[in-house]
Structures are given as C-alpha cells and as structure tokens.
CSV table of C-alpha atoms in Angstrom, one decimal:
chain,number,residue,atom,x,y,z
A,1,UNK,CA,32.5,-0.2,58.3
A,2,UNK,CA,28.9,0.2,56.9
A,3,UNK,CA,27.0,3.2,57.9
A,4,UNK,CA,25.7,1.3,61.4
A,5,UNK,CA,28.9,2.0,62.9
A,6,UNK,CA,29.1,5.8,62.1
A,7,UNK,CA,25.3,6.1,64.4
A,8,UNK,CA,27.7,4.0,67.2
A,9,UNK,CA,28.4,7.3,69.1
A,10,UNK,CA,24.9,8.0,69.2
A,11,UNK,CA,23.3,5.1,70.3
A,12,UNK,CA,25.6,2.7,72.0
A,13,UNK,CA,24.6,1.8,75.1
A,14,UNK,CA,26.6,4.0,78.7
A,15,UNK,CA,28.4,0.5,79.3
A,16,UNK,CA,30.3,1.2,76.2
A,17,UNK,CA,30.9,5.1,76.2
A,18,UNK,CA,30.1,5.8,79.1
A,19,UNK,CA,30.1,10.0,78.5
A,20,UNK,CA,28.3,10.1,75.0
A,21,UNK,CA,29.6,11.3,72.5
A,22,UNK,CA,29.4,15.2,74.7
A,23,UNK,CA,32.0,17.1,76.0
A,24,UNK,CA,32.8,17.5,79.4
A,25,UNK,CA,29.8,20.0,79.7
A,26,UNK,CA,29.8,22.4,83.4
A,27,UNK,CA,33.3,21.4,83.7
A,28,UNK,CA,32.5,18.2,85.0
A,29,UNK,CA,34.6,15.5,86.5
A,30,UNK,CA,35.8,13.2,82.4
A,31,UNK,CA,35.8,10.0,83.6
A,32,UNK,CA,39.4,8.3,82.7
A,33,UNK,CA,39.1,6.1,79.7
A,34,UNK,CA,40.8,2.5,79.2
A,35,UNK,CA,42.1,1.6,76.1
A,36,UNK,CA,43.9,-1.4,74.8
A,37,UNK,CA,45.7,-3.5,72.3
A,38,UNK,CA,45.8,-7.4,72.0
A,39,UNK,CA,47.8,-8.2,68.6
A,40,UNK,CA,45.2,-11.5,66.5
A,41,UNK,CA,47.0,-12.7,63.5
A,42,UNK,CA,49.7,-11.0,60.8
A,43,UNK,CA,49.8,-12.6,57.2
A,44,UNK,CA,52.7,-11.6,54.7
A,45,UNK,CA,51.0,-7.7,54.3
A,46,UNK,CA,48.5,-6.9,57.2
A,47,UNK,CA,48.4,-7.5,61.1
A,48,UNK,CA,45.1,-7.5,62.2
A,49,UNK,CA,44.4,-6.7,66.3
A,50,UNK,CA,42.4,-5.6,68.4
A,51,UNK,CA,41.5,-2.6,70.2
A,52,UNK,CA,39.3,-2.3,73.0
A,53,UNK,CA,38.2,0.7,74.7
A,54,UNK,CA,35.5,2.2,77.3
A,55,UNK,CA,34.5,5.6,78.5
A,56,UNK,CA,36.3,7.9,75.5
A,57,UNK,CA,35.0,10.5,73.7
A,58,UNK,CA,37.7,10.5,70.6
A,59,UNK,CA,40.0,7.3,69.7
A,60,UNK,CA,42.7,7.0,66.9
A,61,UNK,CA,45.5,4.6,66.3
A,62,UNK,CA,48.5,5.0,64.5
A,63,UNK,CA,51.7,3.1,63.3
A,64,UNK,CA,54.9,4.1,64.2
A,65,UNK,CA,58.7,3.3,64.0
A,66,UNK,CA,58.5,1.8,67.5
A,67,UNK,CA,60.8,5.4,69.2
A,68,UNK,CA,58.8,7.9,72.0
A,69,UNK,CA,55.3,9.0,71.1
A,70,UNK,CA,52.8,10.4,72.9
A,71,UNK,CA,48.8,10.6,73.3
A,72,UNK,CA,48.3,13.3,71.4
A,73,UNK,CA,50.5,13.1,68.7
A,74,UNK,CA,48.4,9.7,67.9
A,75,UNK,CA,45.2,11.5,68.4
A,76,UNK,CA,46.6,14.4,65.9
A,77,UNK,CA,47.7,11.7,63.5
A,78,UNK,CA,46.1,8.7,63.8
A,79,UNK,CA,42.9,7.3,62.6
A,80,UNK,CA,39.8,7.8,63.9
A,81,UNK,CA,37.3,4.7,65.2
A,82,UNK,CA,35.2,3.1,67.8
A,83,UNK,CA,37.6,-0.2,68.5
A,84,UNK,CA,37.0,-3.5,67.6
A,85,UNK,CA,38.2,-5.7,65.6
A,86,UNK,CA,41.1,-3.5,63.4
A,87,UNK,CA,43.3,-4.8,60.2
A,88,UNK,CA,46.3,-3.1,58.4
A,89,UNK,CA,46.7,-3.6,54.6
A,90,UNK,CA,49.1,-3.3,51.6
A,91,UNK,CA,52.1,-3.4,54.4
A,92,UNK,CA,56.1,-5.8,54.0
A,93,UNK,CA,56.1,-9.1,54.1
A,94,UNK,CA,59.1,-10.1,56.9
A,95,UNK,CA,58.5,-6.8,58.8
A,96,UNK,CA,58.0,-5.6,61.8
A,97,UNK,CA,55.4,-3.3,62.7
A,98,UNK,CA,54.6,-1.5,66.4
A,99,UNK,CA,51.2,-0.2,66.8
A,100,UNK,CA,50.0,2.5,69.0
A,101,UNK,CA,46.3,4.0,70.2
A,102,UNK,CA,45.0,7.0,72.3
A,103,UNK,CA,41.8,7.5,74.0
A,104,UNK,CA,40.5,11.1,75.0
A,105,UNK,CA,37.5,12.1,77.5
A,106,UNK,CA,37.6,15.8,77.7
A,107,UNK,CA,41.1,17.1,78.9
A,108,UNK,CA,41.7,13.6,79.7
A,109,UNK,CA,44.1,11.3,77.5
A,110,UNK,CA,45.7,7.9,77.8
A,111,UNK,CA,47.7,5.4,75.3
A,112,UNK,CA,47.4,1.7,75.5
A,113,UNK,CA,50.5,-0.7,76.1
A,114,UNK,CA,52.5,-0.6,72.1
A,115,UNK,CA,52.6,-3.6,70.2
A,116,UNK,CA,54.9,-5.0,68.1
A,117,UNK,CA,54.4,-7.5,64.9
A,118,UNK,CA,55.9,-8.9,62.8
A,119,UNK,CA,54.7,-9.4,58.9
A,120,UNK,CA,54.7,-13.5,57.9
A,121,UNK,CA,57.0,-14.1,54.8
A,122,UNK,CA,56.3,-13.8,50.9
A,123,UNK,CA,56.8,-17.3,50.4
A,124,UNK,CA,55.6,-18.7,54.2
A,125,UNK,CA,52.4,-18.1,55.4
A,126,UNK,CA,49.7,-16.0,55.8
A,127,UNK,CA,45.7,-17.2,55.6
A,128,UNK,CA,45.1,-19.8,53.2
A,129,UNK,CA,42.4,-22.0,52.2
A,130,UNK,CA,44.6,-25.3,53.1
A,131,UNK,CA,45.2,-23.5,56.7
A,132,UNK,CA,42.6,-25.3,59.6
A,133,UNK,CA,43.5,-22.1,61.7
A,134,UNK,CA,42.1,-20.1,59.2
A,135,UNK,CA,39.5,-18.4,60.7
A,136,UNK,CA,41.4,-17.9,64.0
A,137,UNK,CA,44.5,-16.7,63.8
A,138,UNK,CA,47.4,-16.2,65.7
A,139,UNK,CA,46.5,-15.6,69.4
A,140,UNK,CA,49.3,-14.0,71.6
A,141,UNK,CA,49.9,-15.6,74.8
A,142,UNK,CA,48.7,-13.8,77.8
A,143,UNK,CA,49.0,-14.8,81.0
A,144,UNK,CA,45.6,-17.2,83.3
A,145,UNK,CA,43.9,-17.1,79.5
A,146,UNK,CA,43.4,-20.1,77.6
A,147,UNK,CA,43.4,-19.6,73.8
A,148,UNK,CA,40.9,-21.4,72.0
A,149,UNK,CA,40.3,-22.3,68.1
A,150,UNK,CA,36.6,-21.8,66.8
A,151,UNK,CA,35.3,-24.2,63.6
A,152,UNK,CA,32.4,-23.0,63.3
A,153,UNK,CA,29.7,-20.8,64.2
A,154,UNK,CA,25.9,-22.6,63.9
A,155,UNK,CA,22.5,-22.4,65.4
A,156,UNK,CA,22.3,-18.6,64.8
A,157,UNK,CA,18.9,-17.4,65.1
A,158,UNK,CA,17.2,-14.0,65.2
A,159,UNK,CA,14.1,-13.4,67.7
A,160,UNK,CA,13.5,-10.5,67.0
A,161,UNK,CA,15.0,-7.4,64.8
A,162,UNK,CA,17.9,-6.5,67.6
A,163,UNK,CA,18.2,-10.3,68.7
A,164,UNK,CA,20.6,-12.6,67.9
A,165,UNK,CA,21.3,-15.8,69.4
A,166,UNK,CA,24.7,-18.0,68.1
A,167,UNK,CA,26.4,-20.4,69.0
A,168,UNK,CA,30.1,-20.6,68.5
A,169,UNK,CA,31.5,-24.9,68.1
A,170,UNK,CA,35.5,-25.3,69.2
A,171,UNK,CA,37.7,-27.6,67.6
A,172,UNK,CA,37.1,-29.9,70.8
A,173,UNK,CA,33.5,-30.0,70.4
A,174,UNK,CA,32.7,-27.1,73.1
A,175,UNK,CA,29.8,-24.8,72.8
A,176,UNK,CA,29.9,-21.0,72.8
A,177,UNK,CA,26.9,-19.0,73.3
A,178,UNK,CA,26.0,-15.7,73.2
A,179,UNK,CA,23.1,-14.1,72.9
A,180,UNK,CA,23.6,-10.6,71.4
A,181,UNK,CA,21.6,-7.7,71.7
A,182,UNK,CA,22.2,-5.5,68.9
A,183,UNK,CA,20.6,-1.7,67.4
A,184,UNK,CA,16.9,-1.7,67.9
A,185,UNK,CA,16.8,-0.5,64.5
A,186,UNK,CA,18.7,-3.7,62.6
A,187,UNK,CA,16.5,-6.0,60.7
A,188,UNK,CA,17.3,-9.6,60.9
A,189,UNK,CA,19.8,-8.8,57.8
A,190,UNK,CA,23.7,-7.8,58.7
A,191,UNK,CA,25.1,-7.5,62.5
A,192,UNK,CA,25.7,-4.9,63.7
A,193,UNK,CA,30.0,-3.9,63.7
A,194,UNK,CA,31.2,-2.8,67.3
A,195,UNK,CA,31.9,-4.2,71.2
A,196,UNK,CA,29.4,-5.6,72.8
A,197,UNK,CA,30.4,-6.1,76.9
A,198,UNK,CA,27.7,-7.8,79.2
A,199,UNK,CA,25.1,-7.0,81.4
A,200,UNK,CA,21.7,-8.2,83.1
A,201,UNK,CA,20.2,-5.3,79.9
A,202,UNK,CA,18.6,-5.6,77.2
A,203,UNK,CA,20.4,-2.9,75.3
A,204,UNK,CA,22.0,-2.0,72.1
A,205,UNK,CA,25.8,-3.7,72.3
A,206,UNK,CA,25.2,-5.9,75.7
A,207,UNK,CA,25.9,-9.2,75.6
A,208,UNK,CA,23.1,-11.4,77.9
A,209,UNK,CA,24.7,-13.0,81.1
A,210,UNK,CA,22.0,-14.7,82.0
A,211,UNK,CA,21.3,-16.4,78.9
A,212,UNK,CA,25.3,-17.0,77.9
A,213,UNK,CA,27.7,-19.4,78.5
A,214,UNK,CA,30.1,-21.8,78.0
A,215,UNK,CA,28.4,-25.6,77.7
A,216,UNK,CA,31.5,-28.8,77.6
A,217,UNK,CA,31.5,-30.9,74.8
A,218,UNK,CA,28.9,-33.6,75.5
A,219,UNK,CA,26.8,-31.6,77.8
A,220,UNK,CA,23.4,-29.6,77.7
A,221,UNK,CA,22.8,-25.9,78.4
A,222,UNK,CA,20.7,-27.0,80.4
A,223,UNK,CA,21.9,-26.9,83.6
A,224,UNK,CA,25.3,-28.4,82.5
A,225,UNK,CA,26.7,-24.8,81.9
A,226,UNK,CA,28.8,-22.4,83.1
A,227,UNK,CA,27.3,-18.5,82.8
A,228,UNK,CA,29.9,-15.8,81.5
A,229,UNK,CA,30.2,-13.3,84.8
A,230,UNK,CA,32.4,-10.7,82.6
A,231,UNK,CA,34.4,-9.5,79.0
A,232,UNK,CA,33.9,-8.3,75.8
A,233,UNK,CA,33.5,-9.4,72.0
A,234,UNK,CA,34.1,-6.7,68.9
A,235,UNK,CA,32.5,-7.9,66.3
A,236,UNK,CA,33.7,-6.4,62.8
A,237,UNK,CA,34.2,-7.1,58.9
A,238,UNK,CA,37.8,-8.4,56.9
A,239,UNK,CA,37.9,-9.3,53.4
A,240,UNK,CA,34.6,-9.7,52.9
A,241,UNK,CA,33.7,-11.7,56.3
A,242,UNK,CA,33.1,-10.8,59.5
A,243,UNK,CA,35.5,-10.5,62.0
A,244,UNK,CA,35.2,-11.7,65.5
A,245,UNK,CA,37.5,-11.3,68.8
A,246,UNK,CA,36.1,-13.0,72.0
A,247,UNK,CA,37.6,-12.7,75.9
A,248,UNK,CA,35.6,-14.2,77.6
A,249,UNK,CA,35.1,-15.5,81.9
A,250,UNK,CA,33.4,-17.7,83.1
A,251,UNK,CA,32.6,-20.1,86.6
A,252,UNK,CA,33.5,-23.3,86.6
A,253,UNK,CA,32.5,-24.8,90.5
A,254,UNK,CA,34.1,-21.8,91.8
A,255,UNK,CA,37.4,-21.7,89.6
A,256,UNK,CA,37.2,-18.3,86.9
A,257,UNK,CA,38.3,-19.2,83.9
A,258,UNK,CA,38.8,-16.9,80.8
A,259,UNK,CA,39.1,-18.1,77.2
A,260,UNK,CA,40.7,-16.4,74.0
A,261,UNK,CA,39.4,-16.5,70.6
A,262,UNK,CA,39.3,-15.1,67.5
A,263,UNK,CA,36.5,-16.2,64.2
A,264,UNK,CA,37.2,-14.9,61.0
A,265,UNK,CA,34.0,-16.5,58.8
A,266,UNK,CA,30.2,-16.7,57.9
A,267,UNK,CA,28.0,-16.0,61.1
A,268,UNK,CA,25.4,-18.4,61.3
A,269,UNK,CA,21.9,-16.6,60.2
A,270,UNK,CA,24.1,-13.2,59.4
A,271,UNK,CA,24.5,-12.1,55.6
A,272,UNK,CA,27.9,-11.3,54.7
A,273,UNK,CA,28.4,-7.8,55.5
A,274,UNK,CA,27.5,-5.0,52.1
A,275,UNK,CA,30.1,-4.4,50.6
A,276,UNK,CA,32.3,-8.5,50.4
A,277,UNK,CA,34.3,-8.9,47.5
A,278,UNK,CA,34.0,-12.6,47.8
A,279,UNK,CA,32.4,-12.2,44.3
A,280,UNK,CA,29.1,-14.5,45.1
A,281,UNK,CA,26.3,-14.5,43.1
A,282,UNK,CA,22.5,-13.8,43.7
A,283,UNK,CA,21.5,-17.2,45.7
A,284,UNK,CA,17.6,-15.9,44.6
A,285,UNK,CA,17.8,-14.7,40.9
A,286,UNK,CA,14.4,-13.6,39.4
A,287,UNK,CA,13.5,-14.9,35.7
A,288,UNK,CA,10.4,-13.7,34.7
A,289,UNK,CA,7.4,-12.5,36.4
A,290,UNK,CA,3.5,-12.8,35.0
A,291,UNK,CA,0.1,-11.9,35.5
A,292,UNK,CA,-0.5,-15.6,37.8
A,293,UNK,CA,2.7,-16.5,37.8
A,294,UNK,CA,6.8,-15.9,38.7
A,295,UNK,CA,10.1,-17.9,37.7
A,296,UNK,CA,12.6,-17.6,39.0
A,297,UNK,CA,16.5,-19.4,40.2
A,298,UNK,CA,18.2,-20.4,43.4
A,299,UNK,CA,21.9,-20.3,43.0
A,300,UNK,CA,23.4,-22.9,44.9
A,301,UNK,CA,26.4,-25.3,44.2
A,302,UNK,CA,26.3,-28.9,43.9
A,303,UNK,CA,25.7,-30.3,46.9
A,304,UNK,CA,24.6,-27.5,48.6
A,305,UNK,CA,21.0,-28.0,51.0
A,306,UNK,CA,19.6,-24.9,51.6
A,307,UNK,CA,15.6,-24.2,52.5
A,308,UNK,CA,13.1,-21.5,50.5
A,309,UNK,CA,10.0,-20.4,51.5
A,310,UNK,CA,7.7,-18.2,48.9
A,311,UNK,CA,4.9,-16.3,51.2
A,312,UNK,CA,2.1,-13.7,50.3
A,313,UNK,CA,4.1,-10.4,51.9
A,314,UNK,CA,0.4,-9.2,53.0
A,315,UNK,CA,0.7,-12.1,55.5
A,316,UNK,CA,4.3,-12.0,55.8
A,317,UNK,CA,3.9,-8.5,57.3
A,318,UNK,CA,1.2,-10.1,59.6
A,319,UNK,CA,2.7,-12.1,61.5
A,320,UNK,CA,6.4,-10.8,63.2
A,321,UNK,CA,8.4,-10.6,60.6
A,322,UNK,CA,11.3,-13.1,60.8
A,323,UNK,CA,13.0,-13.8,57.9
A,324,UNK,CA,15.0,-17.1,59.7
A,325,UNK,CA,12.4,-18.5,61.3
A,326,UNK,CA,10.2,-18.6,57.7
A,327,UNK,CA,12.8,-20.1,56.0
A,328,UNK,CA,13.0,-22.5,59.0
A,329,UNK,CA,9.3,-23.2,59.9
A,330,UNK,CA,8.1,-23.0,56.5
A,331,UNK,CA,10.9,-23.3,53.9
A,332,UNK,CA,11.1,-27.0,52.0
A,333,UNK,CA,14.8,-28.0,51.8
A,334,UNK,CA,16.9,-28.6,47.9
A,335,UNK,CA,20.2,-28.8,47.1
A,336,UNK,CA,22.2,-27.6,44.3
A,337,UNK,CA,20.8,-25.0,41.3
A,338,UNK,CA,17.4,-25.5,40.7
A,339,UNK,CA,14.6,-23.2,38.2
A,340,UNK,CA,10.8,-22.6,39.8
A,341,UNK,CA,7.9,-21.7,37.6
A,342,UNK,CA,5.5,-20.9,39.9
A,343,UNK,CA,2.3,-20.5,38.6
A,344,UNK,CA,-0.8,-20.2,40.2
A,345,UNK,CA,-2.6,-23.9,41.0
A,346,UNK,CA,0.1,-25.9,40.0
A,347,UNK,CA,1.4,-28.5,41.8
A,348,UNK,CA,5.7,-27.2,42.1
A,349,UNK,CA,7.7,-30.1,40.2
A,350,UNK,CA,10.2,-29.6,42.9
A,351,UNK,CA,8.2,-30.5,46.0
A,352,UNK,CA,5.4,-32.6,45.6
A,353,UNK,CA,1.9,-31.8,47.3
A,354,UNK,CA,2.2,-28.1,47.0
A,355,UNK,CA,0.0,-26.1,45.3
A,356,UNK,CA,2.0,-23.0,44.3
A,357,UNK,CA,-0.3,-19.4,44.6
A,358,UNK,CA,0.0,-16.4,42.5
A,359,UNK,CA,-2.7,-14.1,42.1
A,360,UNK,CA,-2.4,-10.9,39.8
A,361,UNK,CA,-1.4,-7.7,41.1
A,362,UNK,CA,-0.3,-9.1,45.0
A,363,UNK,CA,2.6,-9.0,46.0
A,364,UNK,CA,5.6,-12.5,47.2
A,365,UNK,CA,8.5,-12.6,49.4
A,366,UNK,CA,10.2,-15.5,48.2
A,367,UNK,CA,13.3,-16.4,50.6
A,368,UNK,CA,16.1,-18.6,50.7
A,369,UNK,CA,19.2,-19.4,53.0
A,370,UNK,CA,22.1,-22.0,52.7
A,371,UNK,CA,21.9,-24.5,55.2
A,372,UNK,CA,24.2,-26.0,57.8
A,373,UNK,CA,24.1,-29.9,57.1
A,374,UNK,CA,27.4,-30.6,58.3
A,375,UNK,CA,25.5,-32.6,61.4
A,376,UNK,CA,22.9,-33.8,61.0
A,377,UNK,CA,20.8,-30.7,62.1
A,378,UNK,CA,18.4,-30.0,59.2
A,379,UNK,CA,17.0,-26.0,60.9
A,380,UNK,CA,20.9,-24.7,61.2
A,381,UNK,CA,21.2,-21.3,59.0
A,382,UNK,CA,24.4,-21.8,57.1
A,383,UNK,CA,24.2,-17.8,56.3
A,384,UNK,CA,21.6,-15.0,56.5
A,385,UNK,CA,18.6,-15.0,55.1
A,386,UNK,CA,18.3,-13.5,51.6
A,387,UNK,CA,15.1,-12.0,50.8
A,388,UNK,CA,13.3,-10.9,47.3
A,389,UNK,CA,9.8,-9.1,47.0
A,390,UNK,CA,7.9,-9.3,43.1
A,391,UNK,CA,4.9,-8.1,42.6
A,392,UNK,CA,3.5,-10.0,39.5
A,393,UNK,CA,1.5,-8.2,36.8
A,394,UNK,CA,-1.7,-6.9,36.1
A,395,UNK,CA,-4.8,-9.8,34.9
A,396,UNK,CA,-4.0,-10.4,31.4
A,397,UNK,CA,-7.4,-9.6,29.5
A,398,UNK,CA,-9.8,-12.6,29.0
A,399,UNK,CA,-11.4,-12.5,25.4
A,400,UNK,CA,-13.5,-15.6,26.6
A,401,UNK,CA,-17.0,-15.8,27.0
A,402,UNK,CA,-19.6,-17.3,29.6
A,403,UNK,CA,-23.6,-16.9,29.6
A,404,UNK,CA,-24.3,-17.5,32.6
A,405,UNK,CA,-28.4,-18.1,32.9
A,406,UNK,CA,-30.8,-17.8,36.3
A,407,UNK,CA,-33.3,-20.3,36.1
A,408,UNK,CA,-34.7,-20.1,40.0
A,409,UNK,CA,-34.7,-18.4,42.6
A,410,UNK,CA,-35.6,-20.0,45.8
A,411,UNK,CA,-35.0,-19.2,49.5
A,412,UNK,CA,-32.3,-20.6,50.5
A,413,UNK,CA,-30.3,-21.3,46.8
A,414,UNK,CA,-30.2,-20.2,43.8
A,415,UNK,CA,-30.2,-22.6,40.1
A,416,UNK,CA,-28.4,-21.6,36.9
A,417,UNK,CA,-26.6,-22.6,33.9
A,418,UNK,CA,-23.1,-22.2,32.8
A,419,UNK,CA,-22.3,-22.2,29.3
A,420,UNK,CA,-18.9,-22.0,28.2
A,421,UNK,CA,-17.1,-20.4,25.1
A,422,UNK,CA,-14.9,-22.2,22.8
A,423,UNK,CA,-11.8,-20.3,24.1
A,424,UNK,CA,-12.6,-20.2,28.2
A,425,UNK,CA,-10.6,-23.0,29.9
A,426,UNK,CA,-12.5,-22.0,34.0
A,427,UNK,CA,-14.8,-20.0,35.7
A,428,UNK,CA,-15.2,-19.3,38.8
A,429,UNK,CA,-17.8,-18.6,40.9
A,430,UNK,CA,-19.3,-16.6,43.6
A,431,UNK,CA,-22.5,-14.8,45.7
A,432,UNK,CA,-21.2,-11.6,46.8
A,433,UNK,CA,-24.1,-10.3,49.3
A,434,UNK,CA,-25.0,-7.2,47.5
A,435,UNK,CA,-23.8,-4.7,50.5
A,436,UNK,CA,-20.8,-6.5,50.7
A,437,UNK,CA,-19.5,-6.2,47.7
A,438,UNK,CA,-20.4,-2.5,48.0
A,439,UNK,CA,-18.6,-1.9,51.2
A,440,UNK,CA,-15.5,-3.9,48.8
A,441,UNK,CA,-16.1,-1.2,46.0
A,442,UNK,CA,-16.0,1.5,48.3
A,443,UNK,CA,-12.5,1.4,49.1
A,444,UNK,CA,-12.3,-1.9,52.0
A,445,UNK,CA,-10.4,-3.1,48.9
A,446,UNK,CA,-7.6,-0.4,49.4
A,447,UNK,CA,-7.2,-1.8,53.6
A,448,UNK,CA,-6.5,-5.1,52.1
A,449,UNK,CA,-3.9,-4.3,50.3
A,450,UNK,CA,-5.2,-4.2,46.8
A,451,UNK,CA,-4.2,-1.5,44.4
A,452,UNK,CA,-8.0,-1.6,43.3
A,453,UNK,CA,-11.8,-2.8,43.1
A,454,UNK,CA,-11.1,-5.3,40.2
A,455,UNK,CA,-8.0,-6.7,41.4
A,456,UNK,CA,-9.1,-7.8,44.9
A,457,UNK,CA,-12.7,-9.2,43.8
A,458,UNK,CA,-9.9,-11.1,41.0
A,459,UNK,CA,-8.0,-12.5,44.5
A,460,UNK,CA,-11.1,-13.0,46.0
A,461,UNK,CA,-13.7,-14.7,44.0
A,462,UNK,CA,-12.1,-18.3,44.3
A,463,UNK,CA,-11.6,-18.1,47.2
A,464,UNK,CA,-15.2,-17.8,47.8
A,465,UNK,CA,-16.1,-20.3,45.3
A,466,UNK,CA,-18.2,-23.6,46.2
A,467,UNK,CA,-14.5,-25.9,45.2
A,468,UNK,CA,-11.2,-25.3,46.6
A,469,UNK,CA,-10.0,-25.1,42.8
A,470,UNK,CA,-11.1,-24.3,39.4
A,471,UNK,CA,-15.2,-24.2,40.3
A,472,UNK,CA,-16.1,-25.4,37.1
A,473,UNK,CA,-13.7,-27.1,34.1
A,474,UNK,CA,-16.6,-27.4,31.5
A,475,UNK,CA,-20.3,-26.2,30.8
A,476,UNK,CA,-22.9,-27.2,33.5
A,477,UNK,CA,-26.5,-27.0,33.7
A,478,UNK,CA,-28.4,-26.5,36.2
A,479,UNK,CA,-26.1,-26.3,39.1
A,480,UNK,CA,-27.6,-25.2,42.7
A,481,UNK,CA,-26.1,-23.1,45.0
A,482,UNK,CA,-27.7,-23.6,48.4
A,483,UNK,CA,-27.2,-22.5,52.0
A,484,UNK,CA,-28.2,-18.7,51.2
A,485,UNK,CA,-29.6,-16.5,53.1
A,486,UNK,CA,-33.0,-15.9,52.7
A,487,UNK,CA,-34.7,-11.9,51.8
A,488,UNK,CA,-31.0,-10.9,50.7
A,489,UNK,CA,-29.9,-9.4,48.3
A,490,UNK,CA,-27.0,-11.6,46.0
A,491,UNK,CA,-24.6,-10.5,42.9
A,492,UNK,CA,-23.2,-13.6,41.1
A,493,UNK,CA,-19.4,-12.2,41.2
A,494,UNK,CA,-17.9,-14.7,38.1
A,495,UNK,CA,-14.6,-15.0,36.9
A,496,UNK,CA,-13.2,-16.3,33.7
A,497,UNK,CA,-9.9,-17.4,32.6
A,498,UNK,CA,-9.1,-18.4,29.3
A,499,UNK,CA,-6.9,-20.7,27.0
A,500,UNK,CA,-4.2,-18.7,26.9
A,501,UNK,CA,-4.4,-17.5,30.8
A,502,UNK,CA,-6.1,-14.2,30.3
A,503,UNK,CA,-8.7,-13.3,32.8
A,504,UNK,CA,-11.8,-11.6,32.5
A,505,UNK,CA,-14.2,-10.6,35.7
A,506,UNK,CA,-17.4,-9.3,35.3
A,507,UNK,CA,-20.6,-9.4,37.5
A,508,UNK,CA,-24.4,-10.8,37.0
A,509,UNK,CA,-27.8,-8.3,37.8
A,510,UNK,CA,-28.6,-9.2,41.2
A,511,UNK,CA,-31.0,-11.5,42.8
A,512,UNK,CA,-32.8,-11.3,46.0
A,513,UNK,CA,-33.9,-14.9,47.8
A,514,UNK,CA,-37.6,-15.4,48.5
A,515,UNK,CA,-38.9,-14.7,52.5
C-alpha cells in the first residue's frame, strides 16, 4: 500500500465509512458494520481474497486453525486493514488455510463468514505467463452471479486530476465501463487504492452510476448498454501490478444481472504503482542537457509503440495539466528504443517536419506513454504517462562580433547595416519600443517565468525578428526595418550566435522615428 491508503480514514466518503474515523461521541447509537470475505485466487505460496467492509472504524483479518474464533481475537491479534484485495504470501504449498475478518464501530463488533482456501501444489499451478487466465484468478461460485474473465483494460483517461475513466474488456468482447472519482489531490499518474461504491455524486471513492455500465459486444455505449445499479470495486496492488476485484449489478431490460470479476495487471492510462518489483527501466532517460539542446532516450522494446511529446513548462502550466491528453493530442507515435537530440531550430530526425525548440534557461517537460495498438486504436494508452522535467542551461557566452550601423531613420522605418565577424553563425535583430523594454527590465521578465532579464531577451528576440527562423545568416547591408510607429523611441536588440553555439546579447543606442 502507498501513503494514499493511510489517509483513507480521513477522506473517504460517508458511503464508505459512515462514521468516519471518530468513535461514537456523545454516546450516539453505533451503526452496525457489514463485512464479508470472498476468495479470489491461490498460488503454491499465496492466497488472494477480497475483504468488503462498510460502516466500520476498525477492521482486521487473520489466518487461524479453523476452530472457534471471536471478533475480539481477530481485532486484537489480526492485521489492520481498510479492506480491498488482500494477498498473503510465504505460505506452504497444497495446504488449507482459514481466513477470519472482523469489524468494529464503537462497541458494536461483527465477524465475516470465515473462508477456507487451499494453496496449489508446488508442481502444479500457480499463475504463470502461459495461463490465459493469469490476470483473473479463480473466482468462487456464487448463486445468481456470473463469473467473468477480464482480458485487458483500454481507453483509460484522466479527464481531471480526480476523474478516471476506463474500460475493462471480457474474453467475449463485452465491455465494462467504469467512471471512477478518486482523491482531489491525486495527480494523473497513480490510481488510488481502496474500495469504490456506486453513487450519483462526485465524492472520492465513488463510481458514477449515470456514466458507468455494461456494453455487450457489437453494441455501442450510446443507448445500447445497461447502466450499473449496484455493486462495488476494490483496487489494490499485488506483485507490482493493480489488482481489481468487481461485483457489479445491472438491469438488462427488467432482468437483474450480477457479474463478478478479478483483474491483475496494468490499468490503461494509470502508471504502475510506486514500489513495483517488475524491474522495468524508466521509459524516459535524459542523457545530456545544454543551453539550447537536450538529448533523451525512449526505452521501449522492439515493436512496442509509444507516444512522446515535448512542451515548454510555461505552456503546460497554462493549460489544464492532463498528461494523457497531452500525449494523445500532441504526441508523435514511434516504436522501439530511440534517442532524440533535441536541438533548437533543427528538424527532428525521427519526425519529419517537426522543428525543435530548446531555448536557454527554460524548463521543458518530456511526456511519454506506451500505446495499445492491438485493436488498431492508436490513441489507447497501455499504461500511465511518464513525465520528466529538464531545464536547459544558461546561454553559453558567445565570442562572435557584429557591427551594427544605422544609416537613416525615417517616420515608419529604419535602415541599417549588419556586418558579421569571422566566427558568427547567425544574428537576430528586434526593434523594441524603449519604454516597453524598461518595463521588462523592471520585473516583467520574472512574471513571465524567466530567471533574468537576459534570459528573457534571448528567448524573446528570435520571436520578434522579421523572419520566423534565423533573420541573418550572412552580412547584410542597407536592411530596411519598416512598420514602425512615428515619433517613437526604439532600442535595437541584437542576439548573436557563434559557430560554437555561444550566444551574445546586446542593445544598440536608442533612436526616435520622425514625426
């Protein structure tokens, strides 16, 4: 469990823990808790079960010998929990184990009906990569409940920091669409563990019953499916992957149907939880950072497709920060392991037509996610979105020289010469109203997210030059800069880049256009 689970007692909706974390103050009548155990899966050395509980302040479970046992014994000697999918490891093969669970609310204590589970033999069974039902477990038979096999998840999306929408796919192609509402503080990376119940509100740990339903294979979600009317879903982590158990009821043309399913694997659009033991490498690996460049590698397997996007952090922060949306909407799709030398003004070698931007002293965010293209849907995230922030270095000090000489100043234009020294590679020029320049110097650069006036101007000048790319690539004489305002004082700002990619910024003497 992660730290989020430790906070569940403080923030779960009343539907989940009706009396919160408080004891029965003022001698109020305690609500009787409800608690149940459901066997889910066994291996040769572990058992997995679901502990479903409501209206409790204290919950615990334990293994025992199958003889008589009391609620007090479990609560005092068992393992405390908030419920959900629970796995007990390091057990003996081919052995019967009995599980007891108890809940308390004030002075009211109840026990679940104990269950017995038998581990598999050391030579026969347990989950393995060749088992088609590896991610689903062996569900108990319950009268009136259909056991289903979930093969994968798809179309997982974070629409806001707390709203996660995902589709579970059955082995027959039927879809189970669930619209989860998690913690308000949850970023769009990890899915909070706990138990989710159905409601029409947007409180934490609920599934919205008006936008969640069962869609038979071959039908669309628009008016052809069946909304869920009752049930719950528990989310936990087992062996570094999400473990999701669901008991769901829907109304199919007046007939109540209940399904039971268990899924162990990745959740589309949600990262593998912290502390996983899968041993997988980071998807994004930053290699080197310069003043106007950085390089990184996407570590994916051969044939594994992914999307990647690079964005100025100021632009990302001004939008609704949604990593999944950024990757799907703006990301480029490639496959396998690739290295990017992201250098300002150069075309990306892997994505023709994409000109890279990497200004000095600027924060950039690299986003990448593996994609599920098994059904030909290029925008289905296979897992979560990985985000890495890099900050380019301060501009390298240039040594190139440029001689600027103003020939004439007119009412709406200025004519000047731009003469390069030997080691100059290119030169940008911008005509800035001097008054505006002083406002930027006075502190507006900091409001725009820059660490200094110089770094602001180095970023601003290329954008304000006459040409969208490099304004001057060689010495230019009698260059006319027109469309100036009359009777206005301007300062010519110059950015010079030398052959070694060093940068020099300077300002010429102000001049005033004629009346």
